[in-house]
Coordinates of C-alpha atoms in Angstrom, one line a residue:
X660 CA -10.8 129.4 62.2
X661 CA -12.5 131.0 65.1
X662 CA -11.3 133.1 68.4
X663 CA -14.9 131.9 69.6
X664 CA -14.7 130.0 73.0
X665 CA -14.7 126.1 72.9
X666 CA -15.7 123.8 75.4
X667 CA -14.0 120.8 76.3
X668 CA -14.7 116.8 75.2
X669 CA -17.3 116.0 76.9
X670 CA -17.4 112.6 78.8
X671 CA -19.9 111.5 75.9
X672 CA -17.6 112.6 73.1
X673 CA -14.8 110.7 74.6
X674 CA -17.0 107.5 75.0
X675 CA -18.3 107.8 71.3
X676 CA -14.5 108.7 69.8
X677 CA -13.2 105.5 72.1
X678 CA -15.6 103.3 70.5
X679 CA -14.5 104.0 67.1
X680 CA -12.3 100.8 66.8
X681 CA -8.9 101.9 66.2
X682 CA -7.9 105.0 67.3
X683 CA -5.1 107.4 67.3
X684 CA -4.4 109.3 70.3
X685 CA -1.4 112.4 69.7
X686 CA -0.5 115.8 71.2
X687 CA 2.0 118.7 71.2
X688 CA 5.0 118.3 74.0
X689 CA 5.7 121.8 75.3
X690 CA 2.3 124.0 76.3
X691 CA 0.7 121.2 76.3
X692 CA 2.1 118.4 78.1
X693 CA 4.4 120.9 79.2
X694 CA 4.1 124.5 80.4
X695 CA 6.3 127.0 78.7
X696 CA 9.2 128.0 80.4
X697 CA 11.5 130.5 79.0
X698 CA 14.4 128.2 78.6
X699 CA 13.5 125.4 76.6
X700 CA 16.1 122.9 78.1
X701 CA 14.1 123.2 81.5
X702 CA 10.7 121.7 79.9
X703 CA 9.3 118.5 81.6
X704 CA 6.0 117.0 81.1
X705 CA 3.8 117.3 83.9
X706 CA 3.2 114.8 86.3
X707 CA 0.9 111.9 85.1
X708 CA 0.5 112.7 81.3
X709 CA 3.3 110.8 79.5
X710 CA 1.8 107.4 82.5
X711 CA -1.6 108.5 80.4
X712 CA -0.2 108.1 77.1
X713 CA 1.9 104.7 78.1
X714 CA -1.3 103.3 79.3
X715 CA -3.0 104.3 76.2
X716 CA -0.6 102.9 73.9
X717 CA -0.7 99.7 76.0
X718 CA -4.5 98.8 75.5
X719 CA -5.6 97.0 72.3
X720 CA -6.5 99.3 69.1
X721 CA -5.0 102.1 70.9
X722 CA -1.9 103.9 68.8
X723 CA -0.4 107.0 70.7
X724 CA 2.3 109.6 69.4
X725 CA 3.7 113.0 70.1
X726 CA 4.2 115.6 67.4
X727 CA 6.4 118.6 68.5
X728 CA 9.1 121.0 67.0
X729 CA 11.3 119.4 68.8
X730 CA 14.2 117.4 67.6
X731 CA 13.7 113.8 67.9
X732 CA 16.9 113.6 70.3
X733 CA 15.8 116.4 72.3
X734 CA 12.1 115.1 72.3
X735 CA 12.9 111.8 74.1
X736 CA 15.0 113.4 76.3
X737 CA 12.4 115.6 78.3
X738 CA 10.2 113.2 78.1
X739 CA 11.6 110.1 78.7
X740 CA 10.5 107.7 76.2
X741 CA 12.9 105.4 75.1
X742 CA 12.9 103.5 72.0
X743 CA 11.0 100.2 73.6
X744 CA 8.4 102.7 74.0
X745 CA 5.1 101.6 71.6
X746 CA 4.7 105.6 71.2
X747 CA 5.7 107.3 68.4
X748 CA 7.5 110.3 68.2
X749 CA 7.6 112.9 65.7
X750 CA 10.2 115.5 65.7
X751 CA 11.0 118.5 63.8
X752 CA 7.6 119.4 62.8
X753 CA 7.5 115.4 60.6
X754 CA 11.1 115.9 59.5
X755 CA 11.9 113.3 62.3
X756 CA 9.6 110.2 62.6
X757 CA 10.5 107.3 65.2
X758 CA 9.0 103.9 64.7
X759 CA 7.4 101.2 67.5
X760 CA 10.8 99.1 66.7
X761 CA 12.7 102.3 68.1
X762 CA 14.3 103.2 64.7
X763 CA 14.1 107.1 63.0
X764 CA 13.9 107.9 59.8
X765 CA 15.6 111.6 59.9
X766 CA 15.5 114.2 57.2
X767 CA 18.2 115.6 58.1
X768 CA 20.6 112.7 58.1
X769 CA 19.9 111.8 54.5
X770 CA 20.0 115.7 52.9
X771 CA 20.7 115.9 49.3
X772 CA 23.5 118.3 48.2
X773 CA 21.1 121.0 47.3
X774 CA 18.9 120.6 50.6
X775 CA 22.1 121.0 52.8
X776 CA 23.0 123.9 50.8
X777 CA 20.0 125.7 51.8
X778 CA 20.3 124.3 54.6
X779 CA 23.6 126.3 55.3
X780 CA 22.3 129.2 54.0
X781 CA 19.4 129.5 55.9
X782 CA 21.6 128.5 59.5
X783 CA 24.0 131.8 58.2
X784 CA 21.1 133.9 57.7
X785 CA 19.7 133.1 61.3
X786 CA 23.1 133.6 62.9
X787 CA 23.1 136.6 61.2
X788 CA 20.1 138.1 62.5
X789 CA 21.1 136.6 66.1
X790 CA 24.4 138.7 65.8
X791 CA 22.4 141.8 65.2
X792 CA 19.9 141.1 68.3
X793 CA 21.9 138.9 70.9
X794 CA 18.5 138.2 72.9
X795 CA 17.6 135.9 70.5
X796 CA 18.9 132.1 70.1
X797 CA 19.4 129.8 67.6
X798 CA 18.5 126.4 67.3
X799 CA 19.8 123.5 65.3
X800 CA 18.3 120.8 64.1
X801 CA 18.7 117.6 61.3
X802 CA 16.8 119.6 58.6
X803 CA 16.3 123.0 60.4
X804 CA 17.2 125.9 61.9
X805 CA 15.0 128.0 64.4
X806 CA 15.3 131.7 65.7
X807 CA 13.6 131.8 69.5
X808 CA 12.8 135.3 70.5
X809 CA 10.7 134.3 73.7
X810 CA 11.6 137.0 76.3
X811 CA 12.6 139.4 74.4
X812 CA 11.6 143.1 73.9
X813 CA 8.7 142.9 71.8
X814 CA 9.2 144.9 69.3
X815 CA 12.6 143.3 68.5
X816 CA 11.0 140.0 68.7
X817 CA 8.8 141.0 65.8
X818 CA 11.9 142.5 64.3
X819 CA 13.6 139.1 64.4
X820 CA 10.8 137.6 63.6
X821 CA 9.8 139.4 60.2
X822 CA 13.2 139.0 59.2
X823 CA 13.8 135.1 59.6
X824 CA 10.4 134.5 57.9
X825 CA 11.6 136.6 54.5
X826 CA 14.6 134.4 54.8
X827 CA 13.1 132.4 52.2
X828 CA 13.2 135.2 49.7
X829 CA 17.2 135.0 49.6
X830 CA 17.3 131.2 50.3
X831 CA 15.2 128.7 47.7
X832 CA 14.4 125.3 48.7
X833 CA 13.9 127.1 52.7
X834 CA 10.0 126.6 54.3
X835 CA 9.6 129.1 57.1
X836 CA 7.2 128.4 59.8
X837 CA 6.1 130.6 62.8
X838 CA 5.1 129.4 66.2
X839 CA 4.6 130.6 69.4
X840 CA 8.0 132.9 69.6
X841 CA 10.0 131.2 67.3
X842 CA 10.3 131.1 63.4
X843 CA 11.3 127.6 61.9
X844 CA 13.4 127.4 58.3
X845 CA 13.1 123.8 57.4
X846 CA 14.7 122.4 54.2
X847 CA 12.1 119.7 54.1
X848 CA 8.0 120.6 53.4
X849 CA 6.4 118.9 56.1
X850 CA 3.9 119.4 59.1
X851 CA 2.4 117.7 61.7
X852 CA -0.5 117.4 59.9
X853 CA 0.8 115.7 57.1
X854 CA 3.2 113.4 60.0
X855 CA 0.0 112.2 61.4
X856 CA -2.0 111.8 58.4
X857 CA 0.2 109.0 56.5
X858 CA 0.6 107.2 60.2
X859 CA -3.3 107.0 60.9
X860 CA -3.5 105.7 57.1
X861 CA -0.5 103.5 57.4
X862 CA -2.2 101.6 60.7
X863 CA -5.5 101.8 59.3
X864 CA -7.2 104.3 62.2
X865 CA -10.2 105.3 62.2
X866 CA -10.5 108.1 64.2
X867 CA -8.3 110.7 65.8
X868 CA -8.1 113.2 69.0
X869 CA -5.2 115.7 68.9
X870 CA -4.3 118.3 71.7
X871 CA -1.8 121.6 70.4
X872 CA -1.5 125.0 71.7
X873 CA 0.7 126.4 68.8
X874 CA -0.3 127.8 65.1
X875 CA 1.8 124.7 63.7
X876 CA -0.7 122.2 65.3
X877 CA -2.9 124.2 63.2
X878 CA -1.9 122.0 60.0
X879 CA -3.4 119.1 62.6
X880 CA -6.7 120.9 63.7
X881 CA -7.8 121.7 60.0
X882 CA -7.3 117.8 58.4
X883 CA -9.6 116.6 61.4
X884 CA -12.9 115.3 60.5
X885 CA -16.3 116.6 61.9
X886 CA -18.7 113.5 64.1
X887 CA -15.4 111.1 64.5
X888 CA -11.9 112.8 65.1
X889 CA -11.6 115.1 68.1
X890 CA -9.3 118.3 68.2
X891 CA -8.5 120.4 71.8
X892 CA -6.8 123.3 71.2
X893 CA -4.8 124.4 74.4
X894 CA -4.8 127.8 75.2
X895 CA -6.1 130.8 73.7
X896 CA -5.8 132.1 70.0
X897 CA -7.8 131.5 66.6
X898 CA -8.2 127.7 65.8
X899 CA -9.9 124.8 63.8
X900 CA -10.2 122.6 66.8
X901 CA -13.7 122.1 67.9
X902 CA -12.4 121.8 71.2
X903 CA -10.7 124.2 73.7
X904 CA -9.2 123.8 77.5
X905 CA -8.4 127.0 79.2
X906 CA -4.3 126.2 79.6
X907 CA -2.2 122.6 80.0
X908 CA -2.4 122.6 83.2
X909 CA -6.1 120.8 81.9
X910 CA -4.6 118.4 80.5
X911 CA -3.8 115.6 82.7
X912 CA -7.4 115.1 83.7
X913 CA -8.3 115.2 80.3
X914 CA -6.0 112.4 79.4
X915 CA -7.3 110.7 82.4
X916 CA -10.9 110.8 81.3
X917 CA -9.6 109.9 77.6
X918 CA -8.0 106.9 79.7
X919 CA -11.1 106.0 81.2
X920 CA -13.3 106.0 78.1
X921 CA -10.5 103.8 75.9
X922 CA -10.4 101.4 78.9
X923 CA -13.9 100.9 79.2
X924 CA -14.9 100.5 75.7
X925 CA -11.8 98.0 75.2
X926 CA -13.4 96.3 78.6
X927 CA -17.0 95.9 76.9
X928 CA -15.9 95.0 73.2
X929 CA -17.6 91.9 72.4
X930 CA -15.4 89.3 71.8
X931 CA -17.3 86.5 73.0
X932 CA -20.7 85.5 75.1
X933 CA -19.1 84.5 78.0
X934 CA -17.4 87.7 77.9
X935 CA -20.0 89.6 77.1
X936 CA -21.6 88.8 80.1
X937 CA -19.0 89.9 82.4
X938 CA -18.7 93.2 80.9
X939 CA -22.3 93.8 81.6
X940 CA -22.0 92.6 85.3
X941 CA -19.3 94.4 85.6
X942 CA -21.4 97.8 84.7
X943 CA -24.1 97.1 86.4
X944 CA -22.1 97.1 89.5
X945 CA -20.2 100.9 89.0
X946 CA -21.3 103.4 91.3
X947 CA -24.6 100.8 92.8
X948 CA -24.6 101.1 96.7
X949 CA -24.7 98.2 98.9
X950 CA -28.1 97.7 100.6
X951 CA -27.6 98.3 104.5
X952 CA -27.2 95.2 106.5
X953 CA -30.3 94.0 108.2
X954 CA -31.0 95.2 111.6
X955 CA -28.8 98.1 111.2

């Protein structure tokens, strides 16, 4: 990974990537589509990115999804896709996984008798720590716990922090993972990566582009292949991606270039002659300027 500093996609990049065929279009929720606030409950996407994605997920070819810590319940409440929604949503780091037909296939909800005993153990060890250093919360989720320590003092955070991530130690059958101010114990091994992986194989994509701002988008960023699939990391930091924007508030125009460029190649895929030829009126009238009117 490198702290060098990335460029953006250029408009070329995202004309090449939306002439692969099928594509896969996916991205973080919060401090990406969404800024980080310090309460989590008060996230919402900013205005126009989840319109981008619909429209995406609308066109021919064109599979979108989100992939965020979040719980899946949580997840489609601050952003407002609903289960008639083509977009896929992937909660709890992969733990969660919604289909197009709106149903979820939740870790949590199917837990073996040995994974919700870790389970248990790793939710006592976090409420633990919490009772030791109030300013942190606790989060609960299907097949998870988390400890959030944004806003705190930092040395406590990294207190809290070091201490939920050797929770694993005590507790077999717990995967930790950091973030951006939180520390994750899941009772399930999965990532993002791994989330988006089997659903770009399942549909048969051939190409991806992934924004994330956090280190678990990392597991994202590193399965991404060099000359086809396109990775934006959001924000500062070490990274795979070959792409950076300076903060999300770049992202909505962004999308709306990705929008462009998957519009336009779906517009010009030849399909058949009589079509053909419209496409190719229709670009040779973008940007032309009308000739003044005689005698003017």
């Amino acid at each position: 990974m490198t702290a060098t500093p990335l460029r953006p996609p250029s408009r070329e990049e995202l004309g090449a990537f939306a002439r692969r065929g099928d594509v896969l279009v996916a991205s973080d929720f919060d401090g990406v589509l969404a800024p980080i606030v310090l309460d989590p409950a008060s996230a919402r996407p900013q205005p126009g990115t989840i319109e981008a994605l619909s429209a995406m997920a609308a066109l021919p070819g064109v599979s979108v999804a989100l992939a965020s810590g979040r719980d899946l319940a949580t997840l489609r409440a601050l952003t407002g896709i609903d289960e008639s929604s083509p977009i896929v949503l992937i909660g709890s780091h992969g733990a969660e996984i919604s289909t197009t037909l709106g149903s979820a296939a939740s870790g949590g909800s199917a837990l073996s008798d040995v994974e919700r005993a870790a389970l248990d153990g790793a939710t006592h060890a976090l409420e633990t720590i919490a009772e030791r250093l109030p300013a942190t919360r606790v989060e609960y989720k299907p097949a998870g716990v988390v400890l959030h320590t944004r806003g705190m003092d930092e040395d406590e955070a990294e207190r809290a922090t070091c201490a939920a991530l050797a929770v694993p130690q005590d507790v077999p059958g717990v995967h930790a993972m950091r973030g951006k101010a939180v520390v994750e114990l899941s009772v399930l091994d999965v990532s993002k990566g791994a989330a988006l992986a089997a659903l770009a194989a399942e549909r048969n994509l051939r190409a991806t582009f992934y924004l994330g701002d956090d280190v678990t988008d990392e597991t994202v960023f590193t399965t991404l292949r060099a000359g086809s699939d396109i990775g934006v990391k959001v924000g500062d930091g070490d990274t795979a991606a070959a792409h950076r924007v300076p903060g999300c508030t770049d992202v909505p125009p962004l999308l709306d270039a990705l929008l462009g460029a998957l519009t336009k190649a779906r517009r010009n895929a030849p399909r058949d002659d009589a079509d053909v030829r419209d496409d190719a009126d229709a670009d040779a009238g973008e940007g032309a300027v009308s000739a003044p009117e005689a005698g003017r």
